[in-house]
Amino acid sequence: GEQMSERTQYMGQRVELRQQRQRVALDCEALRDRLRLALPLAEEVSAIDREVVVNAAMALHERLGELQGIDRKLAILNRELGD
């Protein structure tokens, strides 16, 4: 019935969001690693590449915002679906 189709729709959305979350989380991990590599602890601070650091940080900031948005949507769907 009507109830079931809404539930099925929510479940489909959740599957898509979970897949999207995996991709965005992988991007975040790669950007975190790039940022860490750009900030070596053993090197002279003057050798730090400012452009690499700021670009990685800005990209990470953006992708983390997406990740947190996906998590909010997933939390709502999980509540709606009651599991």
N, CA, C and O of each residue as an XYZ file, in Angstrom:
332
protein
N       0.817     -1.215      0.000
C       0.000      0.000      0.000
C       0.849      1.264      0.000
O       2.051      1.233     -0.265
N       0.190      2.369      0.304
C       0.850      3.686      0.316
C       2.008      3.732      1.321
O       3.078      4.269      1.034
N       1.766      3.156      2.505
C       2.764      3.142      3.568
C       4.043      2.429      3.118
O       5.157      2.893      3.360
N       3.844      1.298      2.463
C       4.968      0.472      2.041
C       5.819      1.182      0.993
O       7.048      1.114      1.042
N       5.180      1.860      0.049
C       5.945      2.512     -1.010
C       6.810      3.646     -0.438
O       7.916      3.893     -0.917
N       6.297      4.324      0.581
C       7.080      5.380      1.223
C       8.298      4.779      1.927
O       9.406      5.309      1.844
N       8.069      3.667      2.616
C       9.156      2.959      3.301
C      10.210      2.483      2.292
O      11.411      2.627      2.522
N       9.753      1.923      1.190
C      10.662      1.449      0.142
C      11.482      2.602     -0.424
O      12.673      2.460     -0.699
N      10.820      3.748     -0.594
C      11.483      4.949     -1.094
C      12.576      5.402     -0.117
O      13.691      5.724     -0.528
N      12.244      5.423      1.176
C      13.215      5.803      2.210
C      14.402      4.842      2.224
O      15.550      5.264      2.366
N      14.119      3.554      2.076
C      15.179      2.554      2.086
C      16.113      2.742      0.886
O      17.330      2.603      1.000
N      15.519      3.059     -0.255
C      16.315      3.333     -1.454
C      17.192      4.558     -1.282
O      18.358      4.564     -1.678
N      16.619      5.600     -0.686
C      17.381      6.822     -0.416
C      18.545      6.524      0.518
O      19.648      7.039      0.336
N      18.287      5.691      1.515
C      19.324      5.365      2.490
C      20.480      4.612      1.832
O      21.646      4.879      2.121
N      20.149      3.674      0.950
C      21.190      2.928      0.225
C      22.058      3.902     -0.583
O      23.286      3.822     -0.551
N      21.412      4.815     -1.301
C      22.140      5.807     -2.100
C      23.021      6.695     -1.238
O      24.176      6.959     -1.573
N      22.457      7.157     -0.113
C      23.217      8.024      0.782
C      24.413      7.302      1.395
O      25.477      7.895      1.571
N      24.239      6.028      1.720
C      25.352      5.257      2.282
C      26.482      5.104      1.278
O      27.657      5.173      1.637
N      26.115      4.894      0.004
C      27.128      4.785     -1.057
C      27.840      6.127     -1.252
O      29.061      6.188     -1.393
N      27.042      7.194     -1.257
C      27.587      8.545     -1.397
C      28.526      8.850     -0.226
O      29.583      9.455     -0.401
N      28.116      8.419      0.973
C      28.914      8.662      2.171
C      30.277      7.992      2.058
O      31.297      8.572      2.432
N      30.289      6.767      1.540
C      31.559      6.046      1.373
C      32.513      6.808      0.460
O      33.704      6.930      0.747
N      31.967      7.322     -0.651
C      32.798      8.066     -1.602
C      33.344      9.349     -0.972
O      34.528      9.661     -1.100
N      32.465     10.087     -0.292
C      32.877     11.357      0.321
C      33.872     11.106      1.457
O      34.830     11.861      1.623
N      33.645     10.046      2.238
C      34.571      9.707      3.324
C      35.957      9.364      2.769
O      36.972      9.745      3.351
N      35.995      8.650      1.650
C      37.280      8.332      1.008
C      37.994      9.607      0.560
O      39.206      9.740      0.735
N      37.244     10.536     -0.015
C      37.811     11.829     -0.405
C      38.391     12.544      0.810
O      39.493     13.091      0.750
N      37.646     12.537      1.909
C      38.097     13.196      3.140
C      39.378     12.565      3.660
O      40.286     13.270      4.101
N      39.455     11.240      3.610
C      40.662     10.552      4.065
C      41.859     10.924      3.204
O      42.949     11.165      3.723
N      41.662     10.973      1.889
C      42.748     11.333      0.971
C      43.220     12.766      1.227
O      44.418     13.048      1.216
N      42.257     13.665      1.456
C      42.608     15.069      1.719
C      43.303     15.225      3.064
O      44.236     16.017      3.196
N      42.852     14.473      4.059
C      43.525     14.488      5.369
C      44.979     14.038      5.211
O      45.892     14.641      5.774
N      45.177     12.964      4.430
C      46.530     12.452      4.219
C      47.393     13.477      3.479
O      48.567     13.661      3.801
N      46.795     14.142      2.483
C      47.527     15.169      1.733
C      47.948     16.308      2.665
O      49.068     16.812      2.584
N      47.036     16.698      3.541
C      47.319     17.767      4.494
C      48.427     17.352      5.458
O      49.334     18.133      5.741
N      48.352     16.138      5.952
C      49.382     15.638      6.873
C      50.741     15.583      6.198
O      51.754     15.953      6.792
N      50.760     15.119      4.952
C      52.017     15.055      4.207
C      52.591     16.449      3.940
O      53.806     16.632      3.860
N      51.701     17.415      3.806
C      52.123     18.797      3.542
C      52.642     19.490      4.808
O      53.189     20.591      4.745
N      52.460     18.826      5.964
C      52.896     19.394      7.241
C      53.835     18.419      7.963
O      53.513     17.922      9.042
N      54.997     18.151      7.358
C      55.922     17.186      7.969
C      56.495     17.733      9.277
O      56.882     18.898      9.366
N      56.538     16.862     10.292
C      57.008     17.295     11.612
C      58.523     17.450     11.665
O      59.045     18.224     12.467
N      59.226     16.711     10.807
C      60.689     16.700     10.887
C      61.356     17.818     10.077
O      62.544     18.089     10.248
N      60.590     18.460      9.202
C      61.190     19.468      8.326
C      61.102     20.872      8.904
O      60.315     21.156      9.807
N      61.923     21.719      8.360
C      61.906     23.143      8.696
C      60.538     23.729      8.305
O      60.045     23.478      7.206
N      59.936     24.506      9.206
C      58.606     25.061      8.904
C      58.622     25.968      7.679
O      57.616     26.082      6.978
N      59.726     26.595      7.424
C      59.798     27.493      6.255
C      59.673     26.732      4.937
O      59.420     27.333      3.892
N      59.849     25.418      4.986
C      59.751     24.593      3.770
C      58.299     24.205      3.455
O      58.026     23.647      2.392
N      57.377     24.494      4.363
C      55.969     24.143      4.143
C      55.421     24.900      2.927
O      55.611     26.108      2.790
N      54.734     24.155      2.048
C      54.117     24.753      0.863
C      52.738     25.282      1.253
O      51.792     24.515      1.431
N      52.643     26.588      1.379
C      51.398     27.227      1.841
C      50.219     26.918      0.938
O      49.108     26.687      1.417
N      50.458     26.913     -0.377
C      49.367     26.664     -1.333
C      48.789     25.266     -1.162
O      47.571     25.089     -1.126
N      49.661     24.283     -1.057
C      49.213     22.900     -0.882
C      48.398     22.788      0.410
O      47.338     22.162      0.434
N      48.905     23.401      1.477
C      48.223     23.331      2.775
C      46.840     23.984      2.699
O      45.848     23.389      3.121
N      46.775     25.191      2.169
C      45.496     25.909      2.154
C      44.500     25.247      1.203
O      43.308     25.186      1.503
N      44.974     24.755      0.068
C      44.063     24.090     -0.879
C      43.519     22.781     -0.319
O      42.334     22.480     -0.464
N      44.389     22.006      0.322
C      43.947     20.752      0.931
C      42.975     21.044      2.076
O      41.963     20.358      2.220
N      43.274     22.044      2.876
C      42.420     22.390      4.020
C      41.049     22.874      3.551
O      40.028     22.499      4.129
N      41.020     23.702      2.510
C      39.740     24.204      1.997
C      38.916     23.073      1.396
O      37.705     23.001      1.607
N      39.567     22.194      0.652
C      38.863     21.066      0.055
C      38.325     20.131      1.146
O      37.204     19.631      1.045
N      39.129     19.902      2.183
C      38.703     19.049      3.291
C      37.518     19.669      4.022
O      36.568     18.975      4.384
N      37.581     20.972      4.233
C      36.491     21.703      4.887
C      35.180     21.497      4.128
O      34.136     21.233      4.725
N      35.253     21.624      2.810
C      34.072     21.483      1.951
C      33.521     20.057      1.990
O      32.320     19.854      2.165
N      34.408     19.073      1.826
C      33.984     17.672      1.788
C      33.460     17.218      3.151
O      32.519     16.427      3.218
N      34.059     17.712      4.236
C      33.564     17.372      5.579
C      32.159     17.923      5.788
O      31.327     17.292      6.441
N      31.898     19.105      5.230
C      30.547     19.661      5.290
C      29.551     18.749      4.598
O      28.446     18.529      5.095
N      29.954     18.213      3.432
C      29.095     17.264      2.706
C      28.867     16.006      3.539
O      27.745     15.509      3.641
N      29.954     15.499      4.135
C      29.875     14.271      4.928
C      28.918     14.455      6.106
O      28.096     13.583      6.387
N      29.029     15.579      6.783
C      28.164     15.857      7.934
C      26.716     16.034      7.506
O      25.803     15.643      8.233
N      26.496     16.620      6.333
C      25.145     16.752      5.786
C      24.530     15.395      5.479
O      23.354     15.156      5.751
N      25.343     14.506      4.905
C      24.877     13.145      4.612
C      24.527     12.432      5.913
O      23.510     11.743      5.992
N      25.363     12.595      6.926
C      25.105     11.943      8.217
C      23.805     12.436      8.849
O      23.074     11.658      9.461
N      23.520     13.732      8.697
C      22.249     14.265      9.216
C      21.058     13.635      8.499
O      20.075     13.246      9.130
N      21.160     13.539      7.163
C      20.073     12.930      6.385
C      19.894     11.459      6.747
O      18.768     10.974      6.860
N      21.009     10.754      6.929
C      20.934      9.336      7.298
C      20.294      9.157      8.666
O      19.521      8.221      8.872
N      20.608     10.040      9.600
C      20.024      9.951     10.943
C      18.504     10.120     10.865
O      17.763      9.422     11.557
N      18.047     11.041     10.025
C      16.605     11.268      9.840
C      15.952     10.030      9.226
O      14.904      9.584      9.693
N      16.570      9.475      8.178
C      16.020      8.276      7.537
C      15.988      7.100      8.503
O      15.022      6.339      8.523
N      17.044      6.947      9.308
C      17.085      5.854     10.281
C      15.941      5.995     11.296
O      15.319      5.006     11.684
N      15.677      7.222     11.713
C      14.545      7.450     12.625
C      13.223      7.138     11.950
O      12.358      6.480     12.529
N      13.070      7.617     10.715
C      11.841      7.358      9.962
C      11.596      5.873      9.780
O      10.463      5.400      9.868
N      12.664      5.149      9.527
C      12.557      3.704      9.264
C      12.553      2.904     10.558
O      12.250      1.711     10.550
N      12.883      3.545     11.654
C      12.820      2.901     12.957
C      13.806      1.774     13.154
O      13.506      0.779     13.814
N      15.011      1.938     12.567
C      16.036      0.920     12.851
C      17.421      1.530     12.970
O      18.394      0.812     13.206
